[in-house]
mmCIF file of C-alpha atoms and ligand atoms in Angstrom:
data_model
loop_
_atom_site.group_PDB
_atom_site.id
_atom_site.type_symbol
_atom_site.label_atom_id
_atom_site.label_comp_id
_atom_site.label_asym_id
_atom_site.label_seq_id
_atom_site.Cartn_x
_atom_site.Cartn_y
_atom_site.Cartn_z
ATOM 1 C CA MET A 29 0.067 -0.039 0.047
ATOM 2 C CA PRO A 30 1.518 3.352 -0.884
ATOM 3 C CA LEU A 31 2.664 5.354 2.160
ATOM 4 C CA GLN A 32 0.339 8.575 2.736
ATOM 5 C CA THR A 33 2.189 11.687 2.774
ATOM 6 C CA ALA A 34 0.551 12.483 6.023
ATOM 7 C CA MET A 35 1.926 9.519 7.694
ATOM 8 C CA ALA A 36 5.396 10.204 6.569
ATOM 9 C CA ASN A 37 8.099 11.740 8.927
ATOM 10 C CA PRO A 38 8.674 15.278 7.684
ATOM 11 C CA PHE A 39 12.254 15.173 8.872
ATOM 12 C CA ASN A 40 13.244 12.043 7.160
ATOM 13 C CA PHE A 41 14.908 13.491 4.032
ATOM 14 C CA PRO A 42 15.240 10.134 1.932
ATOM 15 C CA GLN A 43 11.603 9.309 2.734
ATOM 16 C CA GLN A 44 10.522 12.802 1.680
ATOM 17 C CA GLU A 45 12.502 12.495 -1.614
ATOM 18 C CA LEU A 46 10.943 9.056 -2.300
ATOM 19 C CA LEU A 47 7.427 10.531 -1.904
ATOM 20 C CA ARG A 48 8.303 13.127 -4.308
ATOM 21 C CA ASP A 49 10.684 11.514 -6.693
ATOM 22 C CA GLY A 50 10.038 7.802 -6.298
ATOM 23 C CA HIS A 51 8.554 7.790 -9.829
ATOM 24 C CA LEU A 52 12.101 8.242 -11.077
ATOM 25 C CA LEU A 53 12.749 4.638 -10.122
ATOM 26 C CA SER A 54 9.950 3.388 -12.575
ATOM 27 C CA THR A 55 11.252 5.836 -15.286
ATOM 28 C CA ALA A 56 14.776 4.341 -14.651
ATOM 29 C CA LEU A 57 13.409 0.853 -15.131
ATOM 30 C CA GLU A 58 11.753 1.961 -18.402
ATOM 31 C CA ARG A 59 14.948 3.432 -19.749
ATOM 32 C CA MET A 60 16.875 0.480 -18.702
ATOM 33 C CA THR A 61 14.471 -1.882 -20.485
ATOM 34 C CA GLU A 62 14.550 0.136 -23.583
ATOM 35 C CA SER A 63 18.306 0.304 -23.813
ATOM 36 C CA GLY A 64 18.842 -3.210 -22.568
ATOM 37 C CA GLN A 65 21.726 -1.940 -20.514
ATOM 38 C CA VAL A 66 21.942 -2.621 -16.914
ATOM 39 C CA ILE A 67 25.696 -1.954 -16.175
ATOM 40 C CA LEU A 68 27.676 1.255 -17.336
ATOM 41 C CA GLY A 69 24.996 1.955 -20.054
ATOM 42 C CA ARG A 70 23.377 5.064 -21.262
ATOM 43 C CA GLY A 71 22.252 6.065 -17.725
ATOM 44 C CA VAL A 72 25.773 6.300 -16.420
ATOM 45 C CA ALA A 73 27.116 7.965 -19.578
ATOM 46 C CA GLY A 74 24.193 10.391 -19.526
ATOM 47 C CA PHE A 75 24.689 11.242 -15.930
ATOM 48 C CA GLU A 76 28.457 11.722 -16.148
ATOM 49 C CA ALA A 77 27.908 14.147 -19.172
ATOM 50 C CA ALA A 78 25.187 16.099 -17.233
ATOM 51 C CA PHE A 79 26.960 16.253 -13.982
ATOM 52 C CA ALA A 80 30.054 17.479 -15.827
ATOM 53 C CA ALA A 81 28.043 20.193 -17.635
ATOM 54 C CA TRP A 82 26.414 21.094 -14.317
ATOM 55 C CA LEU A 83 29.838 21.560 -12.675
ATOM 56 C CA SER A 84 31.406 23.538 -15.529
ATOM 57 C CA PRO A 85 30.954 24.202 -19.237
ATOM 58 C CA GLU A 86 34.665 23.669 -19.400
ATOM 59 C CA LEU A 87 34.537 19.992 -18.041
ATOM 60 C CA ALA A 88 34.315 17.196 -20.654
ATOM 61 C CA ALA A 89 31.890 14.312 -19.787
ATOM 62 C CA GLU A 90 34.741 11.863 -19.390
ATOM 63 C CA GLN A 91 36.175 14.052 -16.586
ATOM 64 C CA VAL A 92 33.307 12.624 -14.444
ATOM 65 C CA VAL A 93 33.653 9.026 -13.580
ATOM 66 C CA GLY A 94 30.680 7.452 -11.960
ATOM 67 C CA VAL A 95 31.514 5.141 -9.086
ATOM 68 C CA ALA A 96 29.822 3.116 -6.489
ATOM 69 C CA ASN A 97 30.012 5.523 -3.690
ATOM 70 C CA GLY A 98 31.868 8.581 -2.297
ATOM 71 C CA THR A 99 34.552 6.599 -0.396
ATOM 72 C CA ASP A 100 35.489 4.709 -3.631
ATOM 73 C CA ALA A 101 35.760 8.234 -5.263
ATOM 74 C CA LEU A 102 38.217 9.189 -2.663
ATOM 75 C CA GLU A 103 40.187 6.035 -2.891
ATOM 76 C CA LEU A 104 40.395 6.291 -6.696
ATOM 77 C CA ALA A 105 41.641 10.019 -6.290
ATOM 78 C CA LEU A 106 44.343 8.875 -3.876
ATOM 79 C CA ARG A 107 45.476 6.114 -6.299
ATOM 80 C CA GLY A 108 45.330 8.636 -9.010
ATOM 81 C CA SER A 109 47.629 10.793 -7.011
ATOM 82 C CA GLY A 110 50.074 8.135 -6.692
ATOM 83 C CA VAL A 111 49.649 7.582 -2.946
ATOM 84 C CA ALA A 112 51.310 4.359 -1.938
ATOM 85 C CA PRO A 113 51.495 2.521 1.372
ATOM 86 C CA GLY A 114 53.285 4.397 3.996
ATOM 87 C CA ASP A 115 52.884 7.770 2.236
ATOM 88 C CA LYS A 116 51.361 10.592 4.397
ATOM 89 C CA VAL A 117 48.101 12.321 3.577
ATOM 90 C CA LEU A 118 46.936 15.489 5.263
ATOM 91 C CA LEU A 119 43.359 15.970 6.147
ATOM 92 C CA PRO A 120 41.129 17.531 8.800
ATOM 93 C CA SER A 121 40.378 15.278 11.761
ATOM 94 C CA HIS A 122 36.975 16.872 11.901
ATOM 95 C CA THR A 123 35.329 14.940 8.867
ATOM 96 C CA ALA A 124 33.097 12.001 8.276
ATOM 97 C CA TYR A 125 35.092 8.943 9.038
ATOM 98 C CA ALA A 126 34.824 7.764 5.433
ATOM 99 C CA THR A 127 37.595 10.326 4.511
ATOM 100 C CA VAL A 128 39.960 8.480 6.688
ATOM 101 C CA ALA A 129 38.655 4.967 5.741
ATOM 102 C CA ALA A 130 39.429 5.703 2.063
ATOM 103 C CA LEU A 131 43.030 6.334 2.674
ATOM 104 C CA LEU A 132 43.407 3.352 5.058
ATOM 105 C CA ARG A 133 42.471 1.168 2.104
ATOM 106 C CA LEU A 134 45.786 2.276 0.546
ATOM 107 C CA GLU A 135 47.771 1.718 3.739
ATOM 108 C CA ALA A 136 48.483 5.423 3.713
ATOM 109 C CA VAL A 137 49.193 7.258 7.062
ATOM 110 C CA PRO A 138 46.735 10.160 8.015
ATOM 111 C CA VAL A 139 48.173 13.201 9.383
ATOM 112 C CA PHE A 140 45.402 15.197 11.014
ATOM 113 C CA LEU A 141 44.823 18.896 10.774
ATOM 114 C CA ASP A 142 43.183 21.283 13.123
ATOM 115 C CA LEU A 143 40.208 23.525 12.340
ATOM 116 C CA ASP A 144 40.188 27.336 12.310
ATOM 117 C CA ALA A 145 39.088 28.948 15.442
ATOM 118 C CA ASP A 146 35.588 29.106 13.866
ATOM 119 C CA GLY A 147 34.000 27.268 11.085
ATOM 120 C CA ALA A 148 34.091 23.570 10.038
ATOM 121 C CA VAL A 149 36.987 23.371 7.641
ATOM 122 C CA LEU A 150 40.812 22.871 7.932
ATOM 123 C CA SER A 151 43.025 25.552 9.116
ATOM 124 C CA VAL A 152 45.204 26.927 6.258
ATOM 125 C CA ARG A 153 47.740 28.021 8.844
ATOM 126 C CA ASP A 154 48.020 24.455 10.312
ATOM 127 C CA LEU A 155 48.174 23.040 6.741
ATOM 128 C CA GLY A 156 51.091 25.321 5.805
ATOM 129 C CA GLU A 157 52.963 24.392 9.056
ATOM 130 C CA GLN A 158 52.390 20.677 8.513
ATOM 131 C CA LEU A 159 53.376 20.759 4.905
ATOM 132 C CA THR A 160 56.699 22.139 6.064
ATOM 133 C CA ALA A 161 57.230 19.911 9.117
ATOM 134 C CA VAL A 162 56.153 16.601 7.913
ATOM 135 C CA ALA A 163 58.178 14.490 5.338
ATOM 136 C CA GLY A 164 56.684 12.186 2.861
ATOM 137 C CA VAL A 165 53.342 13.871 2.293
ATOM 138 C CA LYS A 166 51.760 12.873 -0.964
ATOM 139 C CA ALA A 167 48.378 14.421 -0.925
ATOM 140 C CA VAL A 168 46.053 16.760 0.886
ATOM 141 C CA ILE A 169 42.260 16.127 1.274
ATOM 142 C CA ALA A 170 40.447 19.371 1.682
ATOM 143 C CA VAL A 171 37.001 18.443 3.093
ATOM 144 C CA HIS A 172 34.166 20.907 2.280
ATOM 145 C CA LEU A 173 32.349 19.901 5.498
ATOM 146 C CA TYR A 174 28.643 20.463 5.984
ATOM 147 C CA GLY A 175 28.472 22.486 2.700
ATOM 148 C CA GLU A 176 31.068 24.979 3.932
ATOM 149 C CA ALA A 177 33.905 25.731 1.366
ATOM 150 C CA CYS A 178 37.617 25.378 2.242
ATOM 151 C CA ASP A 179 39.813 28.346 1.325
ATOM 152 C CA LEU A 180 40.534 26.848 -2.089
ATOM 153 C CA PRO A 181 42.961 29.327 -3.543
ATOM 154 C CA ALA A 182 45.076 29.352 -0.428
ATOM 155 C CA ILE A 183 45.154 25.537 -0.118
ATOM 156 C CA ALA A 184 45.710 25.126 -3.916
ATOM 157 C CA ALA A 185 48.625 27.612 -3.683
ATOM 158 C CA LEU A 186 50.274 25.696 -0.750
ATOM 159 C CA CYS A 187 49.790 22.174 -2.466
ATOM 160 C CA GLU A 188 51.487 23.622 -5.615
ATOM 161 C CA ARG A 189 54.276 25.001 -3.711
ATOM 162 C CA HIS A 190 54.985 21.576 -1.900
ATOM 163 C CA GLY A 191 54.316 19.464 -4.890
ATOM 164 C CA VAL A 192 51.520 17.551 -3.344
ATOM 165 C CA SER A 193 48.278 16.629 -4.862
ATOM 166 C CA LEU A 194 45.047 18.418 -3.867
ATOM 167 C CA ILE A 195 41.908 16.156 -3.579
ATOM 168 C CA GLU A 196 38.568 18.051 -2.661
ATOM 169 C CA ASP A 197 36.108 15.977 -0.642
ATOM 170 C CA CYS A 198 32.784 17.295 -2.026
ATOM 171 C CA ALA A 199 30.674 14.635 -0.541
ATOM 172 C CA GLN A 200 28.806 17.204 1.685
ATOM 173 C CA ALA A 201 29.146 20.144 -0.738
ATOM 174 C CA CYS A 202 27.313 19.440 -3.896
ATOM 175 C CA GLY A 203 26.041 22.976 -4.756
ATOM 176 C CA THR A 204 28.533 24.921 -2.656
ATOM 177 C CA THR A 205 30.140 27.576 -4.743
ATOM 178 C CA TRP A 206 33.531 29.420 -4.734
ATOM 179 C CA ALA A 207 33.452 32.706 -6.732
ATOM 180 C CA GLY A 208 30.318 31.496 -8.306
ATOM 181 C CA GLN A 209 31.516 28.158 -9.449
ATOM 182 C CA PRO A 210 30.687 24.886 -7.799
ATOM 183 C CA VAL A 211 33.497 23.410 -5.624
ATOM 184 C CA GLY A 212 35.216 20.479 -7.045
ATOM 185 C CA LEU A 213 37.192 22.145 -9.802
ATOM 186 C CA TRP A 214 40.287 23.226 -7.766
ATOM 187 C CA GLY A 215 41.781 19.876 -6.788
ATOM 188 C CA ARG A 216 43.764 17.502 -9.007
ATOM 189 C CA PHE A 217 40.519 15.333 -8.134
ATOM 190 C CA ALA A 218 37.348 15.757 -6.436
ATOM 191 C CA ALA A 219 35.100 13.118 -4.826
ATOM 192 C CA PHE A 220 31.283 13.388 -4.633
ATOM 193 C CA SER A 221 28.885 11.201 -2.710
ATOM 194 C CA PHE A 222 25.255 10.531 -3.702
ATOM 195 C CA TYR A 223 24.403 8.768 -0.536
ATOM 196 C CA PRO A 224 20.681 9.163 0.112
ATOM 197 C CA THR A 225 21.049 12.078 2.596
ATOM 198 C CA LYS A 226 23.274 14.108 0.274
ATOM 199 C CA ASN A 227 22.290 17.286 -1.476
ATOM 200 C CA LEU A 228 22.104 15.184 -4.797
ATOM 201 C CA ALA A 229 20.863 11.911 -3.542
ATOM 202 C CA ALA A 230 20.640 8.504 -5.005
ATOM 203 C CA PHE A 231 17.841 6.055 -3.758
ATOM 204 C CA GLY A 232 20.836 3.948 -2.805
ATOM 205 C CA ASP A 233 24.690 4.393 -3.003
ATOM 206 C CA GLY A 234 26.416 6.277 -5.717
ATOM 207 C CA GLY A 235 29.440 8.605 -6.193
ATOM 208 C CA ALA A 236 31.597 10.514 -8.722
ATOM 209 C CA LEU A 237 35.230 11.012 -9.175
ATOM 210 C CA VAL A 238 35.995 14.391 -10.919
ATOM 211 C CA VAL A 239 39.305 14.361 -12.835
ATOM 212 C CA ASN A 240 40.461 17.893 -13.268
ATOM 213 C CA ARG A 241 43.520 17.077 -15.382
ATOM 214 C CA LYS A 242 42.895 15.811 -18.822
ATOM 215 C CA GLY A 243 46.164 13.664 -18.571
ATOM 216 C CA ASP A 244 44.614 11.644 -15.558
ATOM 217 C CA VAL A 245 41.342 10.835 -17.389
ATOM 218 C CA GLU A 246 42.166 7.561 -19.192
ATOM 219 C CA THR A 247 43.905 5.901 -16.227
ATOM 220 C CA SER A 248 41.118 7.100 -13.847
ATOM 221 C CA ARG A 249 38.339 5.587 -16.017
ATOM 222 C CA ARG A 250 40.145 2.317 -16.236
ATOM 223 C CA ARG A 251 40.957 2.215 -12.424
ATOM 224 C CA ARG A 252 37.159 2.070 -11.761
ATOM 225 C CA PHE A 253 36.784 -1.214 -13.790
ATOM 226 C CA TYR A 254 39.523 -3.689 -13.167
ATOM 227 C CA GLY A 255 42.180 -1.665 -14.943
ATOM 228 C CA TRP A 256 40.806 -2.903 -18.259
ATOM 229 C CA ASP A 257 41.383 -1.324 -21.590
ATOM 230 C CA GLU A 258 38.881 -1.278 -24.513
ATOM 231 C CA GLY A 259 39.895 -4.770 -25.354
ATOM 232 C CA ARG A 260 39.055 -6.023 -21.786
ATOM 233 C CA GLN A 261 42.752 -6.483 -21.018
ATOM 234 C CA ALA A 262 44.059 -5.334 -17.757
ATOM 235 C CA VAL A 263 46.743 -2.690 -18.291
ATOM 236 C CA GLN A 264 46.842 -1.338 -14.864
ATOM 237 C CA PHE A 265 45.665 -1.667 -11.280
ATOM 238 C CA GLY A 266 41.998 -1.376 -11.036
ATOM 239 C CA VAL A 267 38.929 -2.008 -8.733
ATOM 240 C CA ASN A 268 35.290 -2.745 -9.440
ATOM 241 C CA SER A 269 33.503 0.355 -8.460
ATOM 242 C CA ARG A 270 30.757 1.127 -10.994
ATOM 243 C CA LEU A 271 27.939 3.642 -10.451
ATOM 244 C CA ASP A 272 24.723 1.541 -10.698
ATOM 245 C CA GLU A 273 22.806 2.142 -13.899
ATOM 246 C CA LEU A 274 19.475 2.347 -11.962
ATOM 247 C CA GLN A 275 20.896 5.040 -9.684
ATOM 248 C CA ALA A 276 22.413 6.855 -12.529
ATOM 249 C CA TRP A 277 19.012 7.371 -14.226
ATOM 250 C CA VAL A 278 17.636 8.531 -10.747
ATOM 251 C CA LEU A 279 20.422 10.958 -10.393
ATOM 252 C CA LEU A 280 19.961 12.285 -13.805
ATOM 253 C CA GLY A 281 16.214 13.015 -12.975
ATOM 254 C CA LYS A 282 17.250 14.700 -9.649
ATOM 255 C CA LEU A 283 20.015 16.725 -11.205
ATOM 256 C CA ALA A 284 17.365 18.640 -13.186
ATOM 257 C CA GLN A 285 15.921 19.760 -9.783
ATOM 258 C CA LEU A 286 19.076 20.364 -7.970
ATOM 259 C CA ASP A 287 19.503 24.088 -8.328
ATOM 260 C CA PRO A 288 15.927 24.974 -7.004
ATOM 261 C CA ARG A 289 16.476 22.401 -4.290
ATOM 262 C CA ILE A 290 19.712 23.987 -3.117
ATOM 263 C CA ALA A 291 17.918 27.352 -3.240
ATOM 264 C CA GLN A 292 15.377 26.007 -0.953
ATOM 265 C CA ARG A 293 18.113 24.730 1.472
ATOM 266 C CA ARG A 294 19.380 28.358 1.506
ATOM 267 C CA GLN A 295 15.935 29.643 2.122
ATOM 268 C CA VAL A 296 15.490 27.314 5.231
ATOM 269 C CA ALA A 297 18.786 28.524 6.486
ATOM 270 C CA ARG A 298 17.475 32.177 6.220
ATOM 271 C CA TRP A 299 14.446 31.238 8.279
ATOM 272 C CA TYR A 300 16.649 29.986 10.895
ATOM 273 C CA ARG A 301 18.839 33.126 10.900
ATOM 274 C CA GLU A 302 15.751 35.360 10.992
ATOM 275 C CA ARG A 303 14.426 33.373 13.938
ATOM 276 C CA LEU A 304 17.529 32.572 15.797
ATOM 277 C CA GLY A 305 19.583 35.798 15.352
ATOM 278 C CA ASN A 306 22.448 35.903 17.844
ATOM 279 C CA ARG A 307 21.171 33.283 20.203
ATOM 280 C CA ALA A 308 23.827 30.710 18.824
ATOM 281 C CA TRP A 309 26.605 30.829 16.397
ATOM 282 C CA LEU A 310 24.910 30.085 13.016
ATOM 283 C CA PRO A 311 26.427 28.994 9.822
ATOM 284 C CA GLY A 312 26.443 31.284 6.824
ATOM 285 C CA ASP A 313 28.260 32.088 3.513
ATOM 286 C CA GLY A 314 31.851 33.419 3.448
ATOM 287 C CA ASP A 315 33.458 36.318 1.532
ATOM 288 C CA HIS A 316 33.957 34.372 -1.661
ATOM 289 C CA TRP A 317 31.765 31.283 -1.338
ATOM 290 C CA ARG A 318 28.037 30.322 -0.841
ATOM 291 C CA HIS A 319 27.055 27.556 1.631
ATOM 292 C CA SER A 320 24.870 24.722 0.265
ATOM 293 C CA TYR A 321 23.546 23.672 3.779
ATOM 294 C CA HIS A 322 23.912 19.760 3.453
ATOM 295 C CA LEU A 323 23.976 20.092 7.190
ATOM 296 C CA TYR A 324 22.872 23.066 9.363
ATOM 297 C CA VAL A 325 25.323 23.034 12.313
ATOM 298 C CA ILE A 326 25.131 25.669 14.880
ATOM 299 C CA SER A 327 27.502 26.249 17.874
ATOM 300 C CA LEU A 328 26.505 26.805 21.503
ATOM 301 C CA PRO A 329 28.157 26.649 24.920
ATOM 302 C CA ALA A 330 28.868 23.072 25.771
ATOM 303 C CA GLU A 331 26.389 22.718 28.689
ATOM 304 C CA ILE A 332 23.563 24.240 26.703
ATOM 305 C CA ARG A 333 24.230 21.799 23.745
ATOM 306 C CA GLN A 334 24.229 18.976 26.472
ATOM 307 C CA ARG A 335 20.852 19.918 27.941
ATOM 308 C CA LEU A 336 19.383 20.281 24.449
ATOM 309 C CA LEU A 337 20.525 16.836 23.505
ATOM 310 C CA GLN A 338 19.326 15.248 26.891
ATOM 311 C CA GLU A 339 15.974 17.211 27.460
ATOM 312 C CA ALA A 340 14.732 18.598 24.162
ATOM 313 C CA ALA A 341 15.761 16.156 21.359
ATOM 314 C CA GLY A 342 13.064 13.788 20.232
ATOM 315 C CA PRO A 343 10.901 12.951 17.229
ATOM 316 C CA GLU A 344 9.583 16.519 16.948
ATOM 317 C CA LEU A 345 12.985 17.958 17.309
ATOM 318 C CA PRO A 346 15.442 15.605 15.829
ATOM 319 C CA LEU A 347 18.976 16.992 16.791
ATOM 320 C CA ALA A 348 22.267 15.323 16.045
ATOM 321 C CA VAL A 349 26.086 15.851 16.368
ATOM 322 C CA HIS A 350 28.170 15.575 13.371
ATOM 323 C CA TYR A 351 30.524 14.347 14.701
ATOM 324 C CA PRO A 352 30.745 13.234 18.252
ATOM 325 C CA LEU A 353 34.364 12.022 17.636
ATOM 326 C CA ALA A 354 37.003 13.490 15.503
ATOM 327 C CA CYS A 355 38.833 10.996 13.256
ATOM 328 C CA HIS A 356 42.000 10.911 15.454
ATOM 329 C CA GLN A 357 39.922 9.945 18.472
ATOM 330 C CA HIS A 358 38.562 6.700 16.975
ATOM 331 C CA ALA A 359 39.831 3.641 18.751
ATOM 332 C CA TYR A 360 41.180 1.964 15.650
ATOM 333 C CA VAL A 361 43.038 5.115 14.413
ATOM 334 C CA ARG A 362 44.563 5.585 18.004
ATOM 335 C CA GLN A 363 45.535 1.970 18.108
ATOM 336 C CA ARG A 364 47.218 2.210 14.594
ATOM 337 C CA PHE A 365 48.736 5.684 14.742
ATOM 338 C CA GLY A 366 48.850 6.676 18.416
ATOM 339 C CA ALA A 367 46.977 9.712 20.011
ATOM 340 C CA GLY A 368 48.688 12.276 17.722
ATOM 341 C CA ARG A 369 49.323 15.888 18.463
ATOM 342 C CA PRO A 370 46.620 17.859 20.236
ATOM 343 C CA LEU A 371 44.052 19.668 17.921
ATOM 344 C CA PRO A 372 42.695 22.347 20.257
ATOM 345 C CA HIS A 373 40.206 24.018 17.940
ATOM 346 C CA THR A 374 38.863 20.500 16.893
ATOM 347 C CA GLU A 375 38.496 19.311 20.363
ATOM 348 C CA ALA A 376 36.754 22.432 21.494
ATOM 349 C CA ARG A 377 34.302 22.525 18.586
ATOM 350 C CA LEU A 378 33.233 18.901 19.240
ATOM 351 C CA GLN A 379 31.586 20.000 22.519
ATOM 352 C CA GLU A 380 29.627 22.803 20.972
ATOM 353 C CA ILE A 381 28.161 21.632 17.553
ATOM 354 C CA LEU A 382 24.602 20.775 17.133
ATOM 355 C CA SER A 383 22.960 19.820 13.826
ATOM 356 C CA LEU A 384 19.378 21.204 13.355
ATOM 357 C CA PRO A 385 16.981 19.649 10.873
ATOM 358 C CA LEU A 386 17.428 21.231 7.395
ATOM 359 C CA HIS A 387 16.176 19.746 3.916
ATOM 360 C CA PRO A 388 14.693 21.494 0.952
ATOM 361 C CA TYR A 389 10.979 20.395 1.851
ATOM 362 C CA LEU A 390 10.841 21.920 5.401
ATOM 363 C CA SER A 391 8.349 24.754 5.545
ATOM 364 C CA GLU A 392 8.652 28.012 7.442
ATOM 365 C CA GLN A 393 6.094 26.799 9.881
ATOM 366 C CA GLN A 394 8.028 23.677 10.598
ATOM 367 C CA ILE A 395 11.084 25.695 11.131
ATOM 368 C CA GLU A 396 9.124 27.958 13.437
ATOM 369 C CA GLN A 397 8.011 24.839 15.497
ATOM 370 C CA VAL A 398 11.654 23.556 15.749
ATOM 371 C CA CYS A 399 12.702 27.012 16.959
ATOM 372 C CA GLN A 400 9.915 27.205 19.578
ATOM 373 C CA ARG A 401 11.185 23.851 20.996
ATOM 374 C CA LEU A 402 14.714 25.366 21.068
ATOM 375 C CA ASP A 403 13.661 28.677 22.577
ATOM 376 C CA PRO A 404 13.642 27.771 26.397
ATOM 377 C CA PHE A 405 17.092 26.298 26.174
ATOM 378 C CA LEU A 406 18.890 28.952 24.177
ATOM 379 C CA PRO A 407 20.610 32.120 25.741
ATOM 380 C CA GLN A 408 19.018 35.487 25.099
ATOM 381 C CA ALA A 409 22.279 36.426 23.167
ATOM 382 C CA LEU A 410 25.702 34.945 22.894
HETATM 383 C C1 LIG B 5 32.749 14.088 4.042
HETATM 384 C C2 LIG B 5 32.408 12.730 3.473
HETATM 385 N N1 LIG B 5 33.379 12.199 2.764
HETATM 386 C C3 LIG B 5 33.140 10.895 2.204
HETATM 387 C C4 LIG B 5 32.060 10.241 2.319
HETATM 388 C C5 LIG B 5 31.686 8.939 1.671
HETATM 389 O O1 LIG B 5 30.664 8.825 0.873
HETATM 390 P P1 LIG B 5 29.884 7.394 0.734
HETATM 391 O O2 LIG B 5 29.080 7.261 1.911
HETATM 392 O O3 LIG B 5 29.169 7.586 -0.403
HETATM 393 O O4 LIG B 5 31.030 6.438 0.643
HETATM 394 C C6 LIG B 5 30.965 11.044 3.066
HETATM 395 C C7 LIG B 5 29.549 10.486 3.227
HETATM 396 O O5 LIG B 5 29.130 9.626 3.990
HETATM 397 C C8 LIG B 5 31.066 12.363 3.693
HETATM 398 O O6 LIG B 5 30.116 12.826 4.399
#
């Protein structure tokens, strides 16, 4: 029996997307039946071309490689950068654990960076210092966390100066722009995830590797598919990480709606700002970039954050912490690489961050209800 919209959970973004866009699955089935292609067919090729065009008119279709998920895209970016076992990779510790999981697959060694005093992305100062202090660095992963952009020109200049590959982790930043252009075009490679909660979301797993140097295209495309050439002979190392054909058709349908849906995320962020003003630190655009609000993460004094989580959170106020642990604090990472150096800004932020519900289908009234539940806990002003 079809689920009635009224019975659905308004905060459950994948469910809301299924209610609106579930028909894309039957369209995908029709297209696959017509083409007779179920693996790396017209859907994947069409999506790669359309996503390339959406990112930049300068990007050729073959510079987008549809892969199985965002973690694979990162792994292939690291492999394409020549990262080998024992090489060091610099990355912020405050990221989704997937960023680290990707480099551990290559037996690379993570070197964790601190955050700036405010914001959710790596400190350029710390990056510069670590690039000078640490030997054997092969790549830097700049994570545009929550949809906030890293300082791309400064990071790209440092990577260039030190001869290391820049990889942009855009898993949470589909739609974030730097100087009017989507992020993902500054690194040698960029990785996107189409996990069902992302701004551009499949109804399952999916990802894309963006290859910004033409000279890397052929090897990158082969690397996703056993290292095979056209004649199905393995001519290099490769994995099996194909974007699923069904998901590719779904993503093509959703891509047509992406810009208005990101605009709607920005509208929800404006409602929060109008309503919450200076009662918490709120996310927003930078001087050169626009937020895409994959997550809406505010900061509050630690004790208020704790009370909200314990006393206010519930089905009508879904609150979360992205993320309760920084990557260097995970047991497995500590066991493998030791406690590492202190990262004071990261450790302080972890006590203060709180994710409020945000997706494109929430109404002003629903945001008002969320804010009413927050009101008794928030300070009058920070
Ligand atoms: C910052 C970041 N990097 C990488 C990934 C990995 O993407 P996926 O879950 O598609 O493998 C994610 C998504 O979970 C992410 O949020």
